[in-house]
Amino acid sequence: MLYLDRPAWPWRGRLWSHLISDVSYAELHAFAETLGAPRRGFDRDHYDIPADRFAAAVWLGAQVVPSRELVRLLRTAGLRRPKHLVNPRPPTPR
């Protein structure tokens, strides 16, 4: 199943939503491609979707949930990829 939160995240003069899958990244990428979202919109475990594509995402079948629910769904599915675990900083030389 695909989920997104309402467009509430400002960046570059626009509002954005987060789109996730609780099944797989493959499902997420396929849905994003159908939606017309560029691959550069993928950020670790979700796509950033501009407000002008929100209605299309819902029409295509994404379920609207609160932002906290997105995180819970990702964790439950084992698909959460927190920033600190995905891009660990190299050890500081001593």
Short mmCIF file of N, CA, C and O in Angstrom, two decimals:
data_model
loop_
_atom_site.label_atom_id
_atom_site.label_comp_id
_atom_site.label_asym_id
_atom_site.label_seq_id
_atom_site.Cartn_x
_atom_site.Cartn_y
_atom_site.Cartn_z
N MET A 1 0.86 -1.17 0.00
CA MET A 1 0.00 0.00 0.00
C MET A 1 0.91 1.24 0.00
O MET A 1 1.99 1.23 0.57
N LEU A 2 0.44 2.29 -0.62
CA LEU A 2 1.17 3.56 -0.67
C LEU A 2 0.45 4.60 0.17
O LEU A 2 -0.78 4.64 0.21
N TYR A 3 1.24 5.43 0.82
CA TYR A 3 0.72 6.44 1.73
C TYR A 3 1.44 7.76 1.50
O TYR A 3 2.60 7.78 1.10
N LEU A 4 0.75 8.85 1.80
CA LEU A 4 1.40 10.15 1.81
C LEU A 4 0.75 11.05 2.83
O LEU A 4 -0.40 10.84 3.22
N ASP A 5 1.54 12.01 3.29
CA ASP A 5 0.99 13.01 4.21
C ASP A 5 0.57 14.23 3.39
O ASP A 5 0.88 14.35 2.21
N ARG A 6 -0.16 15.12 4.03
CA ARG A 6 -0.62 16.33 3.35
C ARG A 6 0.57 17.25 3.08
O ARG A 6 1.54 17.25 3.83
N PRO A 7 0.49 18.05 2.01
CA PRO A 7 1.59 18.96 1.70
C PRO A 7 1.71 20.04 2.78
O PRO A 7 0.88 20.94 2.86
N ALA A 8 2.71 19.92 3.62
CA ALA A 8 2.89 20.86 4.73
C ALA A 8 4.35 21.23 4.94
O ALA A 8 4.67 21.98 5.84
N TRP A 9 5.24 20.67 4.12
CA TRP A 9 6.67 20.85 4.32
C TRP A 9 7.20 21.86 3.31
O TRP A 9 7.32 21.56 2.12
N PRO A 10 7.53 23.09 3.77
CA PRO A 10 7.99 24.11 2.83
C PRO A 10 9.44 23.89 2.39
O PRO A 10 10.29 23.49 3.18
N TRP A 11 9.68 24.13 1.11
CA TRP A 11 11.04 24.10 0.56
C TRP A 11 11.00 24.75 -0.81
O TRP A 11 10.13 24.43 -1.63
N ARG A 12 11.91 25.66 -1.04
CA ARG A 12 12.03 26.36 -2.33
C ARG A 12 10.71 26.97 -2.79
O ARG A 12 10.33 26.86 -3.96
N GLY A 13 10.00 27.58 -1.86
CA GLY A 13 8.78 28.30 -2.20
C GLY A 13 7.57 27.43 -2.50
O GLY A 13 6.56 27.92 -3.00
N ARG A 14 7.65 26.14 -2.19
CA ARG A 14 6.54 25.23 -2.42
C ARG A 14 6.28 24.41 -1.16
O ARG A 14 7.12 24.34 -0.28
N LEU A 15 5.12 23.76 -1.13
CA LEU A 15 4.82 22.82 -0.05
C LEU A 15 4.95 21.40 -0.61
O LEU A 15 4.63 21.15 -1.78
N TRP A 16 5.42 20.50 0.25
CA TRP A 16 5.72 19.13 -0.18
C TRP A 16 5.08 18.11 0.74
O TRP A 16 4.89 18.35 1.93
N SER A 17 4.81 16.94 0.17
CA SER A 17 4.33 15.75 0.89
C SER A 17 5.41 14.70 0.85
O SER A 17 6.35 14.78 0.06
N HIS A 18 5.25 13.68 1.68
CA HIS A 18 6.14 12.53 1.67
C HIS A 18 5.32 11.32 1.23
O HIS A 18 4.25 11.07 1.76
N LEU A 19 5.84 10.57 0.27
CA LEU A 19 5.18 9.39 -0.27
C LEU A 19 5.99 8.16 0.12
O LEU A 19 7.20 8.12 -0.09
N ILE A 20 5.32 7.16 0.71
CA ILE A 20 6.01 5.94 1.14
C ILE A 20 5.23 4.70 0.70
O ILE A 20 4.06 4.77 0.35
N SER A 21 5.91 3.57 0.76
CA SER A 21 5.28 2.26 0.60
C SER A 21 5.55 1.47 1.87
O SER A 21 6.63 1.57 2.45
N ASP A 22 4.58 0.67 2.29
CA ASP A 22 4.81 -0.23 3.42
C ASP A 22 5.06 -1.66 2.93
O ASP A 22 5.06 -2.60 3.70
N VAL A 23 5.30 -1.79 1.61
CA VAL A 23 5.55 -3.11 1.01
C VAL A 23 7.00 -3.23 0.56
O VAL A 23 7.70 -4.15 0.96
N SER A 24 7.45 -2.30 -0.30
CA SER A 24 8.82 -2.39 -0.83
C SER A 24 9.20 -1.08 -1.50
O SER A 24 8.35 -0.28 -1.89
N TYR A 25 10.51 -0.90 -1.68
CA TYR A 25 11.00 0.25 -2.43
C TYR A 25 10.63 0.10 -3.90
O TYR A 25 10.38 1.09 -4.59
N ALA A 26 10.58 -1.13 -4.41
CA ALA A 26 10.19 -1.36 -5.80
C ALA A 26 8.78 -0.83 -6.06
O ALA A 26 8.53 -0.18 -7.08
N GLU A 27 7.85 -1.12 -5.13
CA GLU A 27 6.48 -0.61 -5.26
C GLU A 27 6.49 0.91 -5.25
O GLU A 27 5.81 1.56 -6.04
N LEU A 28 7.28 1.49 -4.35
CA LEU A 28 7.36 2.94 -4.23
C LEU A 28 7.90 3.57 -5.51
O LEU A 28 7.33 4.54 -6.02
N HIS A 29 8.98 3.02 -6.06
CA HIS A 29 9.57 3.58 -7.28
C HIS A 29 8.60 3.45 -8.46
O HIS A 29 8.48 4.38 -9.27
N ALA A 30 7.91 2.33 -8.56
CA ALA A 30 6.95 2.14 -9.66
C ALA A 30 5.81 3.15 -9.56
O ALA A 30 5.41 3.74 -10.58
N PHE A 31 5.30 3.37 -8.36
CA PHE A 31 4.21 4.34 -8.17
C PHE A 31 4.70 5.74 -8.50
O PHE A 31 4.01 6.50 -9.18
N ALA A 32 5.89 6.08 -8.02
CA ALA A 32 6.44 7.42 -8.27
C ALA A 32 6.63 7.65 -9.77
O ALA A 32 6.35 8.74 -10.27
N GLU A 33 7.06 6.62 -10.47
CA GLU A 33 7.23 6.75 -11.92
C GLU A 33 5.88 6.99 -12.60
O GLU A 33 5.76 7.85 -13.47
N THR A 34 4.86 6.26 -12.18
CA THR A 34 3.51 6.46 -12.72
C THR A 34 3.01 7.87 -12.43
O THR A 34 2.37 8.50 -13.26
N LEU A 35 3.35 8.37 -11.26
CA LEU A 35 2.95 9.72 -10.85
C LEU A 35 3.73 10.79 -11.59
O LEU A 35 3.32 11.93 -11.66
N GLY A 36 4.87 10.42 -12.17
CA GLY A 36 5.70 11.39 -12.87
C GLY A 36 6.71 12.07 -11.97
O GLY A 36 7.27 13.10 -12.32
N ALA A 37 6.96 11.48 -10.80
CA ALA A 37 7.94 12.04 -9.87
C ALA A 37 9.34 11.61 -10.31
O ALA A 37 9.57 10.42 -10.56
N PRO A 38 10.27 12.54 -10.40
CA PRO A 38 11.63 12.17 -10.81
C PRO A 38 12.34 11.37 -9.73
O PRO A 38 12.06 11.53 -8.54
N ARG A 39 13.26 10.53 -10.12
CA ARG A 39 14.00 9.69 -9.18
C ARG A 39 14.78 10.54 -8.17
O ARG A 39 15.00 10.12 -7.04
N ARG A 40 15.17 11.75 -8.57
CA ARG A 40 15.89 12.62 -7.63
C ARG A 40 15.02 13.03 -6.44
O ARG A 40 15.53 13.53 -5.44
N GLY A 41 13.70 12.80 -6.54
CA GLY A 41 12.80 13.09 -5.43
C GLY A 41 12.83 12.02 -4.35
O GLY A 41 12.20 12.17 -3.31
N PHE A 42 13.56 10.93 -4.58
CA PHE A 42 13.66 9.85 -3.60
C PHE A 42 14.70 10.22 -2.55
O PHE A 42 15.82 10.60 -2.88
N ASP A 43 14.32 10.13 -1.29
CA ASP A 43 15.21 10.48 -0.18
C ASP A 43 15.19 9.36 0.86
O ASP A 43 14.33 9.33 1.73
N ARG A 44 16.12 8.41 0.74
CA ARG A 44 16.35 7.30 1.66
C ARG A 44 15.21 6.28 1.72
O ARG A 44 15.41 5.12 1.48
N ASP A 45 13.99 6.72 2.08
CA ASP A 45 12.88 5.79 2.24
C ASP A 45 11.54 6.37 1.79
O ASP A 45 10.50 5.81 2.04
N HIS A 46 11.58 7.53 1.15
CA HIS A 46 10.36 8.19 0.71
C HIS A 46 10.65 9.08 -0.50
O HIS A 46 11.81 9.37 -0.80
N TYR A 47 9.59 9.49 -1.16
CA TYR A 47 9.69 10.50 -2.21
C TYR A 47 9.11 11.79 -1.68
O TYR A 47 8.11 11.79 -0.96
N ASP A 48 9.74 12.89 -2.04
CA ASP A 48 9.19 14.21 -1.78
C ASP A 48 8.31 14.56 -2.97
O ASP A 48 8.76 14.54 -4.12
N ILE A 49 7.03 14.84 -2.70
CA ILE A 49 6.04 15.10 -3.75
C ILE A 49 5.52 16.52 -3.58
O ILE A 49 5.02 16.88 -2.52
N PRO A 50 5.60 17.34 -4.65
CA PRO A 50 5.09 18.71 -4.53
C PRO A 50 3.57 18.74 -4.41
O PRO A 50 2.87 17.82 -4.88
N ALA A 51 3.07 19.79 -3.80
CA ALA A 51 1.63 19.92 -3.55
C ALA A 51 0.80 19.79 -4.83
O ALA A 51 -0.31 19.26 -4.79
N ASP A 52 1.34 20.22 -5.96
CA ASP A 52 0.56 20.15 -7.19
C ASP A 52 0.39 18.72 -7.71
O ASP A 52 -0.40 18.48 -8.62
N ARG A 53 1.09 17.75 -7.13
CA ARG A 53 0.91 16.34 -7.52
C ARG A 53 0.16 15.54 -6.44
O ARG A 53 -0.05 14.34 -6.60
N PHE A 54 -0.21 16.20 -5.36
CA PHE A 54 -0.90 15.53 -4.26
C PHE A 54 -2.20 14.87 -4.72
O PHE A 54 -2.43 13.68 -4.47
N ALA A 55 -3.05 15.63 -5.40
CA ALA A 55 -4.35 15.09 -5.83
C ALA A 55 -4.17 13.90 -6.78
O ALA A 55 -4.91 12.91 -6.69
N ALA A 56 -3.18 13.96 -7.65
CA ALA A 56 -2.93 12.86 -8.58
C ALA A 56 -2.49 11.61 -7.81
O ALA A 56 -2.91 10.50 -8.15
N ALA A 57 -1.66 11.79 -6.79
CA ALA A 57 -1.21 10.65 -5.99
C ALA A 57 -2.39 9.98 -5.30
O ALA A 57 -2.48 8.75 -5.25
N VAL A 58 -3.30 10.78 -4.77
CA VAL A 58 -4.50 10.23 -4.12
C VAL A 58 -5.38 9.53 -5.16
O VAL A 58 -5.88 8.43 -4.93
N TRP A 59 -5.54 10.15 -6.31
CA TRP A 59 -6.36 9.56 -7.38
C TRP A 59 -5.78 8.21 -7.82
O TRP A 59 -6.53 7.27 -8.12
N LEU A 60 -4.46 8.10 -7.83
CA LEU A 60 -3.80 6.85 -8.23
C LEU A 60 -3.84 5.78 -7.13
O LEU A 60 -3.44 4.65 -7.36
N GLY A 61 -4.31 6.16 -5.93
CA GLY A 61 -4.50 5.16 -4.90
C GLY A 61 -3.73 5.34 -3.60
O GLY A 61 -3.87 4.53 -2.68
N ALA A 62 -2.90 6.36 -3.49
CA ALA A 62 -2.18 6.59 -2.23
C ALA A 62 -3.17 7.03 -1.15
O ALA A 62 -4.08 7.82 -1.41
N GLN A 63 -2.97 6.50 0.04
CA GLN A 63 -3.83 6.83 1.18
C GLN A 63 -3.20 7.98 1.97
O GLN A 63 -2.01 7.96 2.25
N VAL A 64 -4.00 8.97 2.34
CA VAL A 64 -3.52 10.13 3.10
C VAL A 64 -3.54 9.79 4.59
O VAL A 64 -4.56 9.34 5.12
N VAL A 65 -2.39 9.97 5.23
CA VAL A 65 -2.25 9.71 6.66
C VAL A 65 -1.41 10.84 7.28
O VAL A 65 -0.69 11.53 6.57
N PRO A 66 -1.47 11.01 8.59
CA PRO A 66 -0.61 12.00 9.25
C PRO A 66 0.87 11.62 9.12
O PRO A 66 1.22 10.44 8.97
N SER A 67 1.73 12.61 9.21
CA SER A 67 3.17 12.40 9.05
C SER A 67 3.72 11.36 10.03
O SER A 67 4.54 10.53 9.66
N ARG A 68 3.28 11.40 11.26
CA ARG A 68 3.77 10.43 12.25
C ARG A 68 3.39 9.00 11.88
O ARG A 68 4.11 8.06 12.17
N GLU A 69 2.25 8.86 11.23
CA GLU A 69 1.82 7.54 10.79
C GLU A 69 2.74 7.01 9.69
O GLU A 69 3.00 5.80 9.63
N LEU A 70 3.24 7.89 8.84
CA LEU A 70 4.20 7.46 7.81
C LEU A 70 5.41 6.80 8.44
O LEU A 70 5.85 5.73 8.02
N VAL A 71 5.95 7.43 9.46
CA VAL A 71 7.14 6.89 10.13
C VAL A 71 6.81 5.55 10.79
O VAL A 71 7.58 4.60 10.68
N ARG A 72 5.65 5.47 11.44
CA ARG A 72 5.26 4.21 12.07
C ARG A 72 5.12 3.09 11.04
O ARG A 72 5.59 1.97 11.25
N LEU A 73 4.49 3.40 9.92
CA LEU A 73 4.32 2.41 8.87
C LEU A 73 5.66 1.93 8.31
O LEU A 73 5.86 0.74 8.08
N LEU A 74 6.58 2.86 8.10
CA LEU A 74 7.91 2.49 7.60
C LEU A 74 8.64 1.60 8.59
O LEU A 74 9.25 0.60 8.22
N ARG A 75 8.58 1.96 9.87
CA ARG A 75 9.25 1.16 10.89
C ARG A 75 8.66 -0.24 10.98
O ARG A 75 9.38 -1.23 11.04
N THR A 76 7.34 -0.33 10.99
CA THR A 76 6.66 -1.62 11.08
C THR A 76 7.03 -2.51 9.89
O THR A 76 7.21 -3.72 10.05
N ALA A 77 7.16 -1.91 8.71
CA ALA A 77 7.50 -2.67 7.50
C ALA A 77 8.99 -2.97 7.38
O ALA A 77 9.40 -3.71 6.50
N GLY A 78 9.79 -2.38 8.28
CA GLY A 78 11.24 -2.58 8.21
C GLY A 78 11.89 -1.79 7.08
O GLY A 78 12.99 -2.12 6.65
N LEU A 79 11.22 -0.75 6.62
CA LEU A 79 11.73 0.05 5.51
C LEU A 79 12.24 1.43 5.92
O LEU A 79 12.66 2.20 5.06
N ARG A 80 12.22 1.73 7.19
CA ARG A 80 12.70 3.05 7.66
C ARG A 80 14.21 3.09 7.53
O ARG A 80 14.90 2.18 7.98
N ARG A 81 14.71 4.16 6.93
CA ARG A 81 16.16 4.35 6.76
C ARG A 81 16.54 5.73 7.28
O ARG A 81 16.64 6.67 6.51
N PRO A 82 16.75 5.86 8.59
CA PRO A 82 17.09 7.16 9.17
C PRO A 82 18.39 7.70 8.59
O PRO A 82 19.30 6.95 8.25
N LYS A 83 18.45 9.01 8.50
CA LYS A 83 19.61 9.68 7.90
C LYS A 83 20.91 9.27 8.57
O LYS A 83 21.91 9.03 7.91
N HIS A 84 20.92 9.15 9.89
CA HIS A 84 22.17 8.85 10.59
C HIS A 84 22.66 7.42 10.32
O HIS A 84 23.82 7.12 10.54
N LEU A 85 21.79 6.54 9.83
CA LEU A 85 22.22 5.17 9.51
C LEU A 85 22.55 4.99 8.03
O LEU A 85 23.32 4.11 7.67
N VAL A 86 21.99 5.83 7.17
CA VAL A 86 22.20 5.70 5.74
C VAL A 86 23.51 6.33 5.31
O VAL A 86 24.24 5.79 4.50
N ASN A 87 23.81 7.48 5.84
CA ASN A 87 25.03 8.20 5.47
C ASN A 87 25.91 8.43 6.70
O ASN A 87 26.09 9.55 7.13
N PRO A 88 26.44 7.36 7.26
CA PRO A 88 27.26 7.54 8.46
C PRO A 88 28.50 8.39 8.13
O PRO A 88 29.06 8.31 7.05
N ARG A 89 28.85 9.20 9.09
CA ARG A 89 30.05 10.02 8.93
C ARG A 89 31.28 9.15 9.11
O ARG A 89 31.31 8.28 9.97
N PRO A 90 32.32 9.43 8.32
CA PRO A 90 33.55 8.67 8.51
C PRO A 90 34.16 9.00 9.88
O PRO A 90 33.95 10.09 10.40
N PRO A 91 34.88 8.06 10.47
CA PRO A 91 35.49 8.32 11.76
C PRO A 91 36.45 9.50 11.68
O PRO A 91 37.12 9.69 10.66
N THR A 92 36.46 10.27 12.73
CA THR A 92 37.36 11.42 12.79
C THR A 92 38.79 10.92 13.04
O THR A 92 39.02 10.16 13.98
N PRO A 93 39.73 11.33 12.16
CA PRO A 93 41.13 10.89 12.39
C PRO A 93 41.66 11.46 13.69
O PRO A 93 41.36 12.59 14.06
N ARG A 94 42.45 10.69 14.38
CA ARG A 94 43.02 11.16 15.65
C ARG A 94 44.48 11.36 15.52
O ARG A 94 45.20 10.80 14.84
#
